[in-house]
Amino acid sequence: MAKIPPGVGPRFPQVVVLFGATGDLTRRKLLPGLYHLASAGFIPACRIVGVSLDDIDADGFRRVARAALAEYFAREVTDSDWATFAGNLDYVPLAAGPEALKAAVQRAEDSIGRESRRLHYLSVPPSSALSAVRMLAAAGLVERSRIVMEKPFGTDLASAVALNARLHEVFDEQQIFRIDHFLGKEPAQNILAFRFANGLFEPIWNRNFIDHVQIDVPETLGLGRRSAFYEQTGAYRDMVVTHLFQILAFMAMEPPTALESAPISEEKNKVFRSMLPIHPGDVVRGQYTGYRSEDGVDPESENETFIALKCFIDNWRWAGVPFFLRTGKKLAEGQRIISIAFREPPKSMFPAGSGVGAQGPDHLTFDLADASKMSLSFYGKRPGPGMRLDKLSLQFAMHDTGLLGDVLEAYERLILDAMRGDHTLFNTAEGIERLWQLSTSLLEAPPPVRLYEPGSWGPKSIHQLIAPQAWRLPFERAWRRPNGMGG
């Protein structure tokens, strides 16, 4: 086990109240993540009180947790670590009410025997979030606590404002952590390190040298059991407001005065304030063939399973630079990339047929998969007589460092940050409301959905949206494999 640096974990023991304790997200991410954080020593002490609709007891919850680790935890689960973790689990059925929850939390705090803090994680549908908040208030569990909210944070400006107002009746803004697991990924934070720790790229990180930016998150997966939820949400609400715009802010923000929560949140919000409203004419909505026949979907649904759009940040650094965003279900590849296209030289002295310009501009590419990768493409001379140019690349992969085992999973990192009270990687009420405000024209007058075949890259009109540029995916060359072989 790698040595844990000081200041990574919270100062105080934690009592986690986990709403939605038997749900899919809890089993896939939260229970394995909490087990890892506790067994690896990131948290000084931890007790977990599960809450859900299921009428089970603490032993039943332990069986749920053990099955979740068996299915989803990638590391070894030792008998001793499991015995310790299982002993720290308790459970309260939702029907038992706030008094039973208060008693369970009191038992957990008494067992720790020293000053502790509470983390309430609401892994529940948006329709159930406020009832969970009311239960916490009725149980007197607001003091010394922080609360983690899952997306979506409203479905438009009015609902986001109303949700925040209701939350603020119980919790202060500093207690609220609106989670976006994209920002918890190692590569997302690597963007900050890359930009602000190196003198090489920050001087050219502006409209004078960058032609356009692509944030591309295609998915090969369909909807699974999420059809009914997705029918009420769609790709824009599900992915763009909560994920892609947040990544855009990291990419486009000004240098913060300090690498701390408040200055970083302020710079992100400045990006959102500078964004121009999303124009429906700059948006392509798509729906994969067969979506309307899925369970829980209206046979005449106009809901989008794909979205591509062009947006602009109207400030000194980015004026006139288009940002192209794309995401969707059942597409040709599953990728998560940011691709920055640099302006091409103003004049070429190379002879016709040399190959210069044939493969587009130079790109800096960040892969937002858990094992982060970066690539810088450029033209270089092909060996031999004459002047023939090929597109080459410099590439970095986390595999090359030997530190891949130290990478925290996104939810693990974000849970730790919430326990520490660090808002750096979380969304603010102001930011969320501003993004819904920017989306109003699109939500009120969305363009019609266009059908696309599963396994394609979306509707063909996406090429008109980005012209005269071209989508970076599929890549013209593959990422190199960890052993150094490959494209």
Steps between C-alpha positions, in 0.01 A plus 500: 500500500637840400571744784217750535622863493391725788192713435348260244234367736263676741621612845201350682334156505197483274145370537359447150121496459446331165156550348429256217715244680387204289491682165711448189742793550559403863582140409719587200690800635422622851535185711818384319636855524427536871648155565822600322526836676441342841722193458785702344502745792384813315229554767604496868179313592174448315149376580237457226125511557309376196149631429268374227147377427602134544373341819825337611714517813872570554595140413303529177688819415829323572403230250425771242842657565686169481335414168583849366869455586506155342357637176648848469813537716813448290744442787526212746256497792676350803301326774634735768424817303151373419431410862599853608293663225195280564511589868469866406178455300150568629164538327170685543198433274353824368163405652652503850509880485730776623513387866643162403754668274600740778551206738713311248724802440531553876609136544758545224639819656510342847696203362766734358543655843644830385400808301367407156334648194199385297487447123154449353515346152173519304530221241132539412293626205451878488133454592606343832782739593295762681313239707839366613605855590182545704565170680851613592361827634231320702766269644712798609796388289584830327761621748862392438396356166553524127264373233586352159240540224489293182407651163287627338477827690164602357381466141483871412564838660177514700540151646868558583420827681217331690718200595780722628255713698354191670847363575608831650207487741681211672868508396738790441662515157836409657346174624372396154714298257345454153697211360631461144706184472666629180684762708616231742699323233877530513527635142252784567725628777802440279365779280559744787849361561585507130384859453616670815814310602677529163619807315487334159130511411332772709640784280327350194178394680284764331321615186822610330634145478202266546259450211230295673442251782314169500361323807384162379339233720338235277370185668446156351255401774125531474266594783477170689242547774510879476245538217227658712747741665663584168163567336451783751854630467672446164865533404523877550370506857670173593848571362560852369389722789636272771818365337620653174454866601689431821794356306481800265537731801820324614637530147408867454532658845748773589781421747353499854667709769566178691448129442216501750127441489364857503738651238455204263119507534505874432703458181269222380199721563665784306516266200127425534420872532695564179331228296249608238152341515473169312335571165270220372650549152838395638367170633446157341270265689488132412318183598624152426279270296307272733490735798124548476436126535683470834313447828392824664538707181218683323449341153497854357780635721693805383759455775865515392750220567771703322600864505767705327529874540715805441545759774711809560668666798477873442801623694845638421671159490247304294295744289423341163636152586229235453466221757343187353339251737367156408358208697248224444397140549573199275774677302795348316755529783508573871740790556544802729732754345578868488673598178653846452567591137773759449493754221696401192797706377387811308698397191659177381831497318484123448452371144169360376473131583723529807213391727495810718143579609369172360412364844364816654647731762722407793301372798552467873276220624404396853346158552265517799495126562609395848852413378578845365676558170610811312619542142649788301484453125721690254648480151851365455714406203489148367854350475648485153546734204269792433266675740214267594321561828312261727282561804692388808418513873652524844299292744481448876303229680463442872598139429853622430553638851446189708254702711176368350425312823495831692213644294186550709169423333299818435236437769769415756676830442178699514380330819835585661476862383145533637613359834781760504263782401686566172260636231762523223356214290133565576237719338361814661142627512603808299673295232214254456236775479708692246533191278125444505452868415730456198296195395158668508472574125599144411262339749209721390553450124711187444582402141334178381671170576671327208528121493837326497599136483647331808876463451530822296635841607156662515288689245683606183418867565773509768748554217323819390503619863880484526593594140754606380664312788461124549417284800811357659340164572565255353870575542726505197744297711455272802631555850819306556461187710668489844789286369595774258366323194213621285384802299 
